[in-house]
PDB file of C-alpha atoms in Angstrom:
ATOM      1  CA  MET A   1       0.000   0.000   0.000  1.00 39.00           C
ATOM      2  CA  SER A   2       1.364   3.406  -0.922  1.00 44.00           C
ATOM      3  CA  GLY A   3       1.924   6.112   1.659  1.00 46.00           C
ATOM      4  CA  GLU A   4      -0.827   8.226   0.116  1.00 54.00           C
ATOM      5  CA  SER A   5      -3.445   5.469   0.208  1.00 59.00           C
ATOM      6  CA  ALA A   6      -2.508   4.652   3.833  1.00 66.00           C
ATOM      7  CA  MET A   7      -3.294   8.204   4.950  1.00 85.00           C
ATOM      8  CA  PRO A   8      -6.815   8.757   6.298  1.00 92.00           C
ATOM      9  CA  LEU A   9      -9.057  10.943   4.160  1.00 96.00           C
ATOM     10  CA  ARG A  10      -9.908  14.055   6.193  1.00 97.00           C
ATOM     11  CA  ILE A  11     -13.474  15.324   5.890  1.00 98.00           C
ATOM     12  CA  GLY A  12     -14.106  18.880   7.019  1.00 97.00           C
ATOM     13  CA  THR A  13     -17.454  19.535   8.683  1.00 96.00           C
ATOM     14  CA  ARG A  14     -19.152  22.043  10.905  1.00 94.00           C
ATOM     15  CA  ALA A  15     -19.270  20.831  14.501  1.00 92.00           C
ATOM     16  CA  SER A  16     -23.052  20.896  14.936  1.00 92.00           C
ATOM     17  CA  ALA A  17     -24.817  17.591  15.531  1.00 95.00           C
ATOM     18  CA  LEU A  18     -26.591  17.809  12.182  1.00 95.00           C
ATOM     19  CA  ALA A  19     -23.472  18.728  10.209  1.00 96.00           C
ATOM     20  CA  ARG A  20     -21.550  15.855  11.779  1.00 97.00           C
ATOM     21  CA  ALA A  21     -24.395  13.424  11.100  1.00 97.00           C
ATOM     22  CA  GLN A  22     -24.328  14.467   7.445  1.00 97.00           C
ATOM     23  CA  ALA A  23     -20.539  14.185   7.272  1.00 97.00           C
ATOM     24  CA  GLU A  24     -20.710  10.740   8.881  1.00 97.00           C
ATOM     25  CA  LEU A  25     -23.064   9.579   6.120  1.00 97.00           C
ATOM     26  CA  VAL A  26     -20.516  10.690   3.528  1.00 98.00           C
ATOM     27  CA  ALA A  27     -17.637   9.211   5.532  1.00 97.00           C
ATOM     28  CA  ALA A  28     -19.330   5.808   5.729  1.00 97.00           C
ATOM     29  CA  GLY A  29     -20.050   5.796   1.995  1.00 96.00           C
ATOM     30  CA  LEU A  30     -16.541   6.916   1.143  1.00 96.00           C
ATOM     31  CA  ALA A  31     -14.970   4.280   3.391  1.00 96.00           C
ATOM     32  CA  ARG A  32     -17.055   1.570   1.733  1.00 95.00           C
ATOM     33  CA  ALA A  33     -16.266   2.781  -1.780  1.00 92.00           C
ATOM     34  CA  SER A  34     -12.558   3.390  -1.274  1.00 91.00           C
ATOM     35  CA  GLY A  35     -11.422   1.044   1.465  1.00 93.00           C
ATOM     36  CA  ARG A  36      -9.619   4.035   2.990  1.00 93.00           C
ATOM     37  CA  GLN A  37      -9.752   5.203   6.587  1.00 96.00           C
ATOM     38  CA  VAL A  38     -11.777   8.389   7.006  1.00 97.00           C
ATOM     39  CA  GLU A  39     -11.712  10.943   9.814  1.00 97.00           C
ATOM     40  CA  LEU A  40     -13.826  14.019  10.539  1.00 97.00           C
ATOM     41  CA  VAL A  41     -12.281  17.433  11.179  1.00 97.00           C
ATOM     42  CA  ASP A  42     -14.457  20.062  12.900  1.00 95.00           C
ATOM     43  CA  VAL A  43     -14.376  23.564  11.401  1.00 93.00           C
ATOM     44  CA  THR A  44     -16.038  26.650  12.892  1.00 83.00           C
ATOM     45  CA  THR A  45     -17.775  28.914  10.376  1.00 67.00           C
ATOM     46  CA  HIS A  46     -18.949  32.531  10.532  1.00 56.00           C
ATOM     47  CA  GLY A  47     -22.549  31.344  10.661  1.00 53.00           C
ATOM     48  CA  ASP A  48     -21.773  29.327  13.795  1.00 50.00           C
ATOM     49  CA  THR A  49     -20.322  32.236  15.765  1.00 50.00           C
ATOM     50  CA  ASN A  50     -22.628  35.088  14.704  1.00 44.00           C
ATOM     51  CA  ARG A  51     -26.192  34.771  15.984  1.00 49.00           C
ATOM     52  CA  ALA A  52     -27.654  37.642  13.945  1.00 47.00           C
ATOM     53  CA  PRO A  53     -30.280  36.847  11.287  1.00 49.00           C
ATOM     54  CA  LEU A  54     -28.732  35.232   8.213  1.00 46.00           C
ATOM     55  CA  SER A  55     -29.947  38.036   5.970  1.00 48.00           C
ATOM     56  CA  GLN A  56     -27.855  40.479   8.052  1.00 46.00           C
ATOM     57  CA  ILE A  57     -24.597  38.517   8.113  1.00 39.00           C
ATOM     58  CA  GLY A  58     -24.369  37.624   4.455  1.00 46.00           C
ATOM     59  CA  GLY A  59     -26.800  34.740   4.017  1.00 47.00           C
ATOM     60  CA  THR A  60     -25.193  32.721   1.257  1.00 50.00           C
ATOM     61  CA  GLY A  61     -21.842  31.263   2.216  1.00 63.00           C
ATOM     62  CA  VAL A  62     -21.802  31.976   5.962  1.00 69.00           C
ATOM     63  CA  PHE A  63     -21.683  28.239   6.697  1.00 76.00           C
ATOM     64  CA  VAL A  64     -19.406  27.411   3.772  1.00 92.00           C
ATOM     65  CA  SER A  65     -16.422  29.749   3.387  1.00 91.00           C
ATOM     66  CA  ALA A  66     -14.378  28.507   6.366  1.00 92.00           C
ATOM     67  CA  LEU A  67     -14.718  24.899   5.214  1.00 95.00           C
ATOM     68  CA  ARG A  68     -13.609  25.883   1.744  1.00 96.00           C
ATOM     69  CA  ASP A  69     -10.611  27.744   3.141  1.00 95.00           C
ATOM     70  CA  GLU A  70      -9.519  24.637   5.063  1.00 96.00           C
ATOM     71  CA  LEU A  71      -9.904  22.602   1.887  1.00 97.00           C
ATOM     72  CA  LEU A  72      -7.881  25.011  -0.242  1.00 96.00           C
ATOM     73  CA  ASP A  73      -5.186  25.184   2.458  1.00 96.00           C
ATOM     74  CA  GLY A  74      -4.835  21.389   2.396  1.00 96.00           C
ATOM     75  CA  LYS A  75      -5.966  20.960   5.999  1.00 96.00           C
ATOM     76  CA  VAL A  76      -8.807  18.677   4.878  1.00 97.00           C
ATOM     77  CA  ASP A  77      -9.279  16.604   1.733  1.00 97.00           C
ATOM     78  CA  VAL A  78     -13.067  16.782   1.474  1.00 97.00           C
ATOM     79  CA  ALA A  79     -15.735  19.222   2.675  1.00 97.00           C
ATOM     80  CA  VAL A  80     -19.373  18.298   3.281  1.00 97.00           C
ATOM     81  CA  HIS A  81     -22.076  20.965   3.155  1.00 96.00           C
ATOM     82  CA  SER A  82     -25.839  21.169   3.130  1.00 95.00           C
ATOM     83  CA  LEU A  83     -26.216  21.874  -0.564  1.00 96.00           C
ATOM     84  CA  LYS A  84     -28.800  24.593   0.006  1.00 94.00           C
ATOM     85  CA  ASP A  85     -26.094  26.614   1.822  1.00 91.00           C
ATOM     86  CA  LEU A  86     -23.730  26.707  -1.181  1.00 92.00           C
ATOM     87  CA  PRO A  87     -23.323  29.950  -3.139  1.00 92.00           C
ATOM     88  CA  THR A  88     -24.275  29.364  -6.766  1.00 91.00           C
ATOM     89  CA  ALA A  89     -21.000  30.728  -8.147  1.00 90.00           C
ATOM     90  CA  ALA A  90     -18.409  28.023  -8.775  1.00 86.00           C
ATOM     91  CA  PRO A  91     -15.489  28.362  -6.322  1.00 91.00           C
ATOM     92  CA  GLU A  92     -12.019  28.751  -7.805  1.00 94.00           C
ATOM     93  CA  GLY A  93      -9.847  25.727  -7.150  1.00 97.00           C
ATOM     94  CA  LEU A  94     -12.674  23.462  -5.913  1.00 97.00           C
ATOM     95  CA  THR A  95     -15.077  21.046  -7.548  1.00 97.00           C
ATOM     96  CA  LEU A  96     -18.457  19.633  -6.557  1.00 97.00           C
ATOM     97  CA  ALA A  97     -17.305  16.036  -6.697  1.00 98.00           C
ATOM     98  CA  ALA A  98     -20.479  14.337  -5.479  1.00 98.00           C
ATOM     99  CA  VAL A  99     -24.143  14.923  -4.768  1.00 98.00           C
ATOM    100  CA  PRO A 100     -25.221  11.793  -2.864  1.00 98.00           C
ATOM    101  CA  GLU A 101     -28.795  10.562  -3.180  1.00 98.00           C
ATOM    102  CA  ARG A 102     -31.076  13.272  -1.913  1.00 98.00           C
ATOM    103  CA  ALA A 103     -33.143  12.843   1.243  1.00 98.00           C
ATOM    104  CA  ASP A 104     -36.697  14.172   1.660  1.00 98.00           C
ATOM    105  CA  SER A 105     -36.667  17.778   0.464  1.00 98.00           C
ATOM    106  CA  ARG A 106     -39.789  18.940   2.290  1.00 98.00           C
ATOM    107  CA  ASP A 107     -40.174  21.153   5.339  1.00 98.00           C
ATOM    108  CA  MET A 108     -41.721  19.919   8.564  1.00 98.00           C
ATOM    109  CA  LEU A 109     -43.784  21.627  11.233  1.00 98.00           C
ATOM    110  CA  VAL A 110     -43.009  20.751  14.829  1.00 98.00           C
ATOM    111  CA  ALA A 111     -45.884  22.056  16.925  1.00 97.00           C
ATOM    112  CA  SER A 112     -46.951  21.601  20.526  1.00 92.00           C
ATOM    113  CA  GLY A 113     -49.981  19.416  20.987  1.00 84.00           C
ATOM    114  CA  ALA A 114     -49.320  17.551  17.721  1.00 79.00           C
ATOM    115  CA  GLY A 115     -50.684  20.555  15.844  1.00 88.00           C
ATOM    116  CA  THR A 116     -50.951  21.022  12.096  1.00 96.00           C
ATOM    117  CA  LEU A 117     -50.475  24.288  10.226  1.00 97.00           C
ATOM    118  CA  ALA A 118     -54.200  24.542   9.522  1.00 96.00           C
ATOM    119  CA  GLY A 119     -55.032  23.633  13.108  1.00 96.00           C
ATOM    120  CA  LEU A 120     -52.843  26.229  14.853  1.00 97.00           C
ATOM    121  CA  PRO A 121     -54.931  28.848  16.660  1.00 96.00           C
ATOM    122  CA  SER A 122     -55.069  32.411  15.376  1.00 97.00           C
ATOM    123  CA  GLY A 123     -52.110  34.368  16.699  1.00 97.00           C
ATOM    124  CA  ALA A 124     -49.995  31.250  17.256  1.00 97.00           C
ATOM    125  CA  ARG A 125     -46.261  31.965  17.318  1.00 97.00           C
ATOM    126  CA  VAL A 126     -44.245  29.945  14.786  1.00 98.00           C
ATOM    127  CA  GLY A 127     -40.463  30.220  14.521  1.00 97.00           C
ATOM    128  CA  THR A 128     -38.161  30.043  11.508  1.00 96.00           C
ATOM    129  CA  GLY A 129     -34.900  31.655  10.463  1.00 93.00           C
ATOM    130  CA  SER A 130     -35.759  31.428   6.771  1.00 93.00           C
ATOM    131  CA  PRO A 131     -37.375  34.328   4.863  1.00 93.00           C
ATOM    132  CA  ARG A 132     -38.620  31.736   2.344  1.00 94.00           C
ATOM    133  CA  ARG A 133     -40.449  29.759   5.018  1.00 96.00           C
ATOM    134  CA  ALA A 134     -41.662  32.910   6.766  1.00 96.00           C
ATOM    135  CA  ALA A 135     -43.199  34.307   3.575  1.00 95.00           C
ATOM    136  CA  GLN A 136     -45.001  31.053   2.800  1.00 96.00           C
ATOM    137  CA  LEU A 137     -46.245  30.637   6.362  1.00 97.00           C
ATOM    138  CA  ARG A 138     -47.690  34.153   6.193  1.00 96.00           C
ATOM    139  CA  ALA A 139     -49.288  33.375   2.838  1.00 95.00           C
ATOM    140  CA  ALA A 140     -50.896  30.193   4.159  1.00 96.00           C
ATOM    141  CA  ARG A 141     -51.859  31.659   7.542  1.00 97.00           C
ATOM    142  CA  PRO A 142     -51.796  35.474   7.623  1.00 97.00           C
ATOM    143  CA  ASP A 143     -53.091  35.346  11.203  1.00 97.00           C
ATOM    144  CA  LEU A 144     -49.942  33.673  12.573  1.00 97.00           C
ATOM    145  CA  ASP A 145     -47.131  35.504  14.372  1.00 98.00           C
ATOM    146  CA  VAL A 146     -44.006  34.350  12.508  1.00 98.00           C
ATOM    147  CA  VAL A 147     -40.932  34.777  14.737  1.00 97.00           C
ATOM    148  CA  ASP A 148     -37.332  34.964  13.489  1.00 95.00           C
ATOM    149  CA  ILE A 149     -35.123  32.428  15.296  1.00 94.00           C
ATOM    150  CA  ARG A 150     -31.578  31.050  14.971  1.00 85.00           C
ATOM    151  CA  GLY A 151     -29.787  28.101  16.500  1.00 89.00           C
ATOM    152  CA  ASN A 152     -29.177  24.404  15.988  1.00 91.00           C
ATOM    153  CA  VAL A 153     -31.957  21.837  15.814  1.00 94.00           C
ATOM    154  CA  ASP A 154     -32.080  21.169  19.555  1.00 93.00           C
ATOM    155  CA  THR A 155     -32.158  24.891  20.312  1.00 93.00           C
ATOM    156  CA  ARG A 156     -35.100  25.366  17.982  1.00 95.00           C
ATOM    157  CA  LEU A 157     -36.962  22.357  19.324  1.00 95.00           C
ATOM    158  CA  GLY A 158     -36.386  23.721  22.812  1.00 95.00           C
ATOM    159  CA  ARG A 159     -38.383  26.787  21.846  1.00 96.00           C
ATOM    160  CA  VAL A 160     -41.405  24.477  21.450  1.00 96.00           C
ATOM    161  CA  PHE A 161     -40.926  21.869  24.166  1.00 94.00           C
ATOM    162  CA  GLY A 162     -38.962  23.892  26.727  1.00 92.00           C
ATOM    163  CA  GLY A 163     -35.940  22.706  28.635  1.00 85.00           C
ATOM    164  CA  PRO A 164     -32.910  23.989  30.554  1.00 85.00           C
ATOM    165  CA  GLY A 165     -32.207  27.636  29.848  1.00 84.00           C
ATOM    166  CA  VAL A 166     -35.431  28.257  27.928  1.00 89.00           C
ATOM    167  CA  ASP A 167     -37.438  31.161  29.313  1.00 91.00           C
ATOM    168  CA  PRO A 168     -41.150  30.212  29.338  1.00 92.00           C
ATOM    169  CA  ALA A 169     -41.846  33.624  27.789  1.00 91.00           C
ATOM    170  CA  ASP A 170     -39.805  32.565  24.740  1.00 92.00           C
ATOM    171  CA  LEU A 171     -41.785  29.395  24.059  1.00 96.00           C
ATOM    172  CA  LEU A 172     -43.372  29.100  20.627  1.00 97.00           C
ATOM    173  CA  ASP A 173     -46.370  27.177  19.374  1.00 97.00           C
ATOM    174  CA  GLY A 174     -44.283  25.641  16.621  1.00 97.00           C
ATOM    175  CA  VAL A 175     -41.145  25.783  14.495  1.00 98.00           C
ATOM    176  CA  VAL A 176     -40.505  24.797  10.880  1.00 98.00           C
ATOM    177  CA  LEU A 177     -37.385  22.784  10.032  1.00 97.00           C
ATOM    178  CA  ALA A 178     -36.110  20.716   7.117  1.00 97.00           C
ATOM    179  CA  LYS A 179     -37.443  17.171   7.365  1.00 98.00           C
ATOM    180  CA  ALA A 180     -34.148  15.767   6.108  1.00 98.00           C
ATOM    181  CA  GLY A 181     -32.267  17.311   9.019  1.00 97.00           C
ATOM    182  CA  LEU A 182     -34.652  15.897  11.600  1.00 97.00           C
ATOM    183  CA  ASP A 183     -34.508  12.481   9.939  1.00 98.00           C
ATOM    184  CA  ARG A 184     -30.705  12.463   9.835  1.00 97.00           C
ATOM    185  CA  LEU A 185     -30.619  13.199  13.554  1.00 97.00           C
ATOM    186  CA  GLY A 186     -33.139  10.463  14.291  1.00 96.00           C
ATOM    187  CA  ARG A 187     -35.647  13.118  15.396  1.00 95.00           C
ATOM    188  CA  GLY A 188     -38.220  12.789  12.653  1.00 95.00           C
ATOM    189  CA  ASP A 189     -40.764  11.523  15.171  1.00 95.00           C
ATOM    190  CA  VAL A 190     -41.065  14.982  16.756  1.00 95.00           C
ATOM    191  CA  GLY A 191     -42.532  16.413  13.557  1.00 96.00           C
ATOM    192  CA  THR A 192     -46.285  16.968  13.609  1.00 97.00           C
ATOM    193  CA  GLU A 193     -46.887  17.701   9.913  1.00 98.00           C
ATOM    194  CA  VAL A 194     -44.871  17.339   6.722  1.00 98.00           C
ATOM    195  CA  LEU A 195     -45.588  20.480   4.696  1.00 98.00           C
ATOM    196  CA  ALA A 196     -46.482  19.783   1.076  1.00 97.00           C
ATOM    197  CA  PRO A 197     -44.549  21.749  -1.573  1.00 97.00           C
ATOM    198  CA  GLU A 198     -47.834  23.342  -2.591  1.00 96.00           C
ATOM    199  CA  VAL A 199     -47.929  24.950   0.865  1.00 96.00           C
ATOM    200  CA  VAL A 200     -44.229  25.518   1.571  1.00 97.00           C
ATOM    201  CA  LEU A 201     -41.951  25.034  -1.433  1.00 97.00           C
ATOM    202  CA  PRO A 202     -38.482  23.899  -0.282  1.00 97.00           C
ATOM    203  CA  ALA A 203     -35.250  25.820  -0.734  1.00 96.00           C
ATOM    204  CA  PRO A 204     -33.204  24.993  -3.842  1.00 96.00           C
ATOM    205  CA  GLY A 205     -31.024  22.020  -2.950  1.00 97.00           C
ATOM    206  CA  GLN A 206     -32.820  21.254   0.315  1.00 98.00           C
ATOM    207  CA  GLY A 207     -32.356  17.677   1.476  1.00 98.00           C
ATOM    208  CA  ALA A 208     -29.219  17.224  -0.634  1.00 98.00           C
ATOM    209  CA  LEU A 209     -25.575  17.194   0.423  1.00 98.00           C
ATOM    210  CA  ALA A 210     -22.662  18.738  -1.448  1.00 97.00           C
ATOM    211  CA  VAL A 211     -19.282  17.028  -1.299  1.00 98.00           C
ATOM    212  CA  GLU A 212     -16.365  19.178  -2.481  1.00 98.00           C
ATOM    213  CA  CYS A 213     -12.675  18.528  -2.995  1.00 97.00           C
ATOM    214  CA  ARG A 214      -9.808  20.420  -4.602  1.00 98.00           C
ATOM    215  CA  ALA A 215     -10.077  20.582  -8.374  1.00 97.00           C
ATOM    216  CA  ASP A 216      -6.525  19.292  -8.805  1.00 97.00           C
ATOM    217  CA  ASP A 217      -7.039  16.341  -6.419  1.00 97.00           C
ATOM    218  CA  VAL A 218      -7.929  13.865  -9.134  1.00 97.00           C
ATOM    219  CA  GLY A 219      -7.558  10.829  -6.888  1.00 95.00           C
ATOM    220  CA  THR A 220     -10.019  12.053  -4.264  1.00 96.00           C
ATOM    221  CA  ALA A 221     -12.448  13.234  -6.938  1.00 97.00           C
ATOM    222  CA  ARG A 222     -12.373   9.757  -8.458  1.00 97.00           C
ATOM    223  CA  LEU A 223     -13.185   8.173  -5.086  1.00 96.00           C
ATOM    224  CA  LEU A 224     -16.016  10.628  -4.425  1.00 97.00           C
ATOM    225  CA  ALA A 225     -17.563   9.952  -7.827  1.00 97.00           C
ATOM    226  CA  ALA A 226     -18.802   6.653  -6.423  1.00 97.00           C
ATOM    227  CA  LEU A 227     -21.115   8.618  -4.112  1.00 98.00           C
ATOM    228  CA  ASP A 228     -22.670  10.750  -6.855  1.00 98.00           C
ATOM    229  CA  HIS A 229     -26.376  10.171  -7.587  1.00 97.00           C
ATOM    230  CA  GLU A 230     -27.259  11.176 -11.134  1.00 96.00           C
ATOM    231  CA  GLU A 231     -30.935  12.015 -10.594  1.00 96.00           C
ATOM    232  CA  SER A 232     -30.218  14.048  -7.457  1.00 97.00           C
ATOM    233  CA  ARG A 233     -27.464  15.997  -9.204  1.00 97.00           C
ATOM    234  CA  SER A 234     -29.729  16.772 -12.171  1.00 97.00           C
ATOM    235  CA  ALA A 235     -32.498  17.999  -9.883  1.00 98.00           C
ATOM    236  CA  VAL A 236     -30.320  20.296  -7.807  1.00 98.00           C
ATOM    237  CA  THR A 237     -28.538  21.545 -10.932  1.00 98.00           C
ATOM    238  CA  ALA A 238     -31.861  22.824 -12.281  1.00 98.00           C
ATOM    239  CA  GLU A 239     -32.803  24.398  -8.940  1.00 98.00           C
ATOM    240  CA  ARG A 240     -29.455  26.124  -8.467  1.00 97.00           C
ATOM    241  CA  ALA A 241     -29.344  27.361 -12.067  1.00 97.00           C
ATOM    242  CA  LEU A 242     -32.673  29.067 -11.449  1.00 97.00           C
ATOM    243  CA  LEU A 243     -31.369  30.588  -8.212  1.00 95.00           C
ATOM    244  CA  ALA A 244     -28.224  31.834  -9.945  1.00 94.00           C
ATOM    245  CA  GLU A 245     -30.190  33.382 -12.822  1.00 94.00           C
ATOM    246  CA  LEU A 246     -32.391  35.191 -10.308  1.00 92.00           C
ATOM    247  CA  GLU A 247     -29.170  36.371  -8.605  1.00 84.00           C
ATOM    248  CA  ALA A 248     -30.672  35.282  -5.310  1.00 72.00           C
ATOM    249  CA  GLY A 249     -28.951  33.580  -2.394  1.00 63.00           C
ATOM    250  CA  CYS A 250     -29.964  31.023   0.200  1.00 60.00           C
ATOM    251  CA  ALA A 251     -31.551  33.763   2.359  1.00 65.00           C
ATOM    252  CA  ALA A 252     -33.850  34.997  -0.429  1.00 75.00           C
ATOM    253  CA  PRO A 253     -37.563  34.132  -0.342  1.00 89.00           C
ATOM    254  CA  VAL A 254     -37.252  31.698  -3.267  1.00 94.00           C
ATOM    255  CA  GLY A 255     -38.335  28.078  -3.395  1.00 96.00           C
ATOM    256  CA  ALA A 256     -37.549  25.503  -6.073  1.00 97.00           C
ATOM    257  CA  LEU A 257     -38.008  21.780  -6.444  1.00 98.00           C
ATOM    258  CA  ALA A 258     -37.082  19.618  -9.437  1.00 98.00           C
ATOM    259  CA  THR A 259     -38.577  16.134  -9.667  1.00 96.00           C
ATOM    260  CA  VAL A 260     -37.748  13.333 -12.079  1.00 93.00           C
ATOM    261  CA  ARG A 261     -40.834  12.580 -14.190  1.00 90.00           C
ATOM    262  CA  GLY A 262     -40.255   9.556 -16.385  1.00 82.00           C
ATOM    263  CA  ALA A 263     -37.056   8.625 -18.157  1.00 82.00           C
ATOM    264  CA  GLY A 264     -34.752  11.593 -18.489  1.00 88.00           C
ATOM    265  CA  GLN A 265     -37.397  14.230 -17.745  1.00 94.00           C
ATOM    266  CA  LEU A 266     -37.477  16.872 -15.008  1.00 97.00           C
ATOM    267  CA  GLU A 267     -40.356  18.929 -13.701  1.00 98.00           C
ATOM    268  CA  LEU A 268     -39.152  22.154 -12.052  1.00 98.00           C
ATOM    269  CA  GLN A 269     -41.419  24.074  -9.701  1.00 98.00           C
ATOM    270  CA  ALA A 270     -40.258  27.511  -8.592  1.00 97.00           C
ATOM    271  CA  ALA A 271     -41.729  30.389  -6.645  1.00 96.00           C
ATOM    272  CA  ALA A 272     -40.675  33.727  -5.222  1.00 94.00           C
ATOM    273  CA  PHE A 273     -42.459  35.622  -2.508  1.00 92.00           C
ATOM    274  CA  ALA A 274     -42.910  39.023  -0.961  1.00 91.00           C
ATOM    275  CA  LEU A 275     -41.730  38.771   2.638  1.00 89.00           C
ATOM    276  CA  ASP A 276     -45.180  39.535   3.993  1.00 90.00           C
ATOM    277  CA  GLY A 277     -46.610  36.624   2.010  1.00 89.00           C
ATOM    278  CA  THR A 278     -49.188  38.737   0.197  1.00 90.00           C
ATOM    279  CA  VAL A 279     -47.756  38.319  -3.319  1.00 88.00           C
ATOM    280  CA  SER A 280     -45.985  35.464  -5.073  1.00 91.00           C
ATOM    281  CA  ILE A 281     -44.935  34.360  -8.533  1.00 94.00           C
ATOM    282  CA  ARG A 282     -45.098  30.579  -8.978  1.00 96.00           C
ATOM    283  CA  ARG A 283     -44.267  28.761 -12.201  1.00 97.00           C
ATOM    284  CA  THR A 284     -43.570  25.200 -13.399  1.00 97.00           C
ATOM    285  CA  ALA A 285     -41.613  23.938 -16.402  1.00 98.00           C
ATOM    286  CA  THR A 286     -40.510  20.560 -17.737  1.00 97.00           C
ATOM    287  CA  GLY A 287     -37.479  19.552 -19.723  1.00 97.00           C
ATOM    288  CA  SER A 288     -34.697  17.039 -20.215  1.00 96.00           C
ATOM    289  CA  SER A 289     -32.473  16.009 -17.335  1.00 95.00           C
ATOM    290  CA  ASP A 290     -29.533  16.490 -19.698  1.00 95.00           C
ATOM    291  CA  GLY A 291     -30.526  20.142 -19.999  1.00 97.00           C
ATOM    292  CA  ALA A 292     -31.155  20.680 -16.279  1.00 98.00           C
ATOM    293  CA  ALA A 293     -29.183  23.919 -16.020  1.00 98.00           C
ATOM    294  CA  GLN A 294     -30.882  25.401 -19.081  1.00 98.00           C
ATOM    295  CA  LEU A 295     -34.290  24.415 -17.692  1.00 98.00           C
ATOM    296  CA  GLY A 296     -33.520  26.379 -14.546  1.00 98.00           C
ATOM    297  CA  ARG A 297     -32.236  29.395 -16.456  1.00 98.00           C
ATOM    298  CA  ASP A 298     -35.238  29.443 -18.787  1.00 98.00           C
ATOM    299  CA  LEU A 299     -37.744  29.285 -15.941  1.00 98.00           C
ATOM    300  CA  ALA A 300     -35.882  32.037 -14.084  1.00 96.00           C
ATOM    301  CA  ALA A 301     -35.977  34.224 -17.202  1.00 96.00           C
ATOM    302  CA  GLU A 302     -39.727  33.730 -17.389  1.00 96.00           C
ATOM    303  CA  MET A 303     -40.101  34.751 -13.745  1.00 95.00           C
ATOM    304  CA  LEU A 304     -37.851  37.779 -14.193  1.00 94.00           C
ATOM    305  CA  ALA A 305     -39.971  38.885 -17.126  1.00 94.00           C
ATOM    306  CA  GLU A 306     -42.964  38.801 -14.801  1.00 92.00           C
ATOM    307  CA  GLY A 307     -41.320  41.106 -12.252  1.00 90.00           C
ATOM    308  CA  VAL A 308     -39.888  38.706  -9.707  1.00 89.00           C
ATOM    309  CA  ALA A 309     -36.896  40.969  -8.994  1.00 85.00           C
ATOM    310  CA  ALA A 310     -39.143  43.773  -7.780  1.00 83.00           C
ATOM    311  CA  LEU A 311     -41.197  41.286  -5.775  1.00 81.00           C
ATOM    312  CA  MET A 312     -38.198  40.042  -3.819  1.00 73.00           C
ATOM    313  CA  GLY A 313     -36.822  43.566  -3.475  1.00 65.00           C
ATOM    314  CA  GLU A 314     -33.646  43.836  -1.390  1.00 47.00           C
ATOM    315  CA  HIS A 315     -33.314  40.060  -1.046  1.00 49.00           C
ATOM    316  CA  VAL A 316     -32.379  39.614  -4.722  1.00 42.00           C
TER     317      VAL A 316
END
């Protein structure tokens, strides 16, 4: 065995429970595919240390840039991200080597008393840190009090169920989180309603992971290719192409979901929202999986022609 192949592959990850769970999924797959030892390396990002709303601290990239810096500096060999957190611009010196099979892309309500969105009382307080979710919650239930929150999954769940350090005055009637994140943490059972895309359209790339390595690291890229899932990559390519064409980031009130419909065909749903939920532009298009990026760009152009930039205002 060569010295290089005997070295463990180092996977950079944020230190949160969810980020590590996601990195462990990639690590297990990579170990099986390569026969190499794999170790996780915790990296602290700007989004982990700054508790201000994401829209105030940069939104796109706040959970990504530090991991990419460690990768470019050779301190890790692989970086694992939630794909919805990735800026749409291709990073110099890095490559998206794998998009593993996507988990459930939908959002989930976690409400006290096993509540549903329709069943929440008027004036109920529902927490989310996402302008996209907030806008759609307000559209579906204008009578709700949508509260901006930050924190990891357990912190957010604590705002519903209480616990050490949670002021009773800060308790909420519910929070909305990505179903994939809850499932990966083994916490899917706390969800009280899976929100259909017709009610809350997911973020582009939600439920998918992004696995990056250095562009010149051909050996690692070859190993990671075994983890790539063609249908998942096509779907997120269409969603992210739309996001890029709209010049919107992960904090913008934009939802998109591409679904494989038959052999080699994609259906792309997309929507953009005013933050107060009163106005939206929602469109659907179909096209070839081979032309996923063009499908996203074409649908974005249609939405721009209908005034989506003005609708999203300062978030575009």
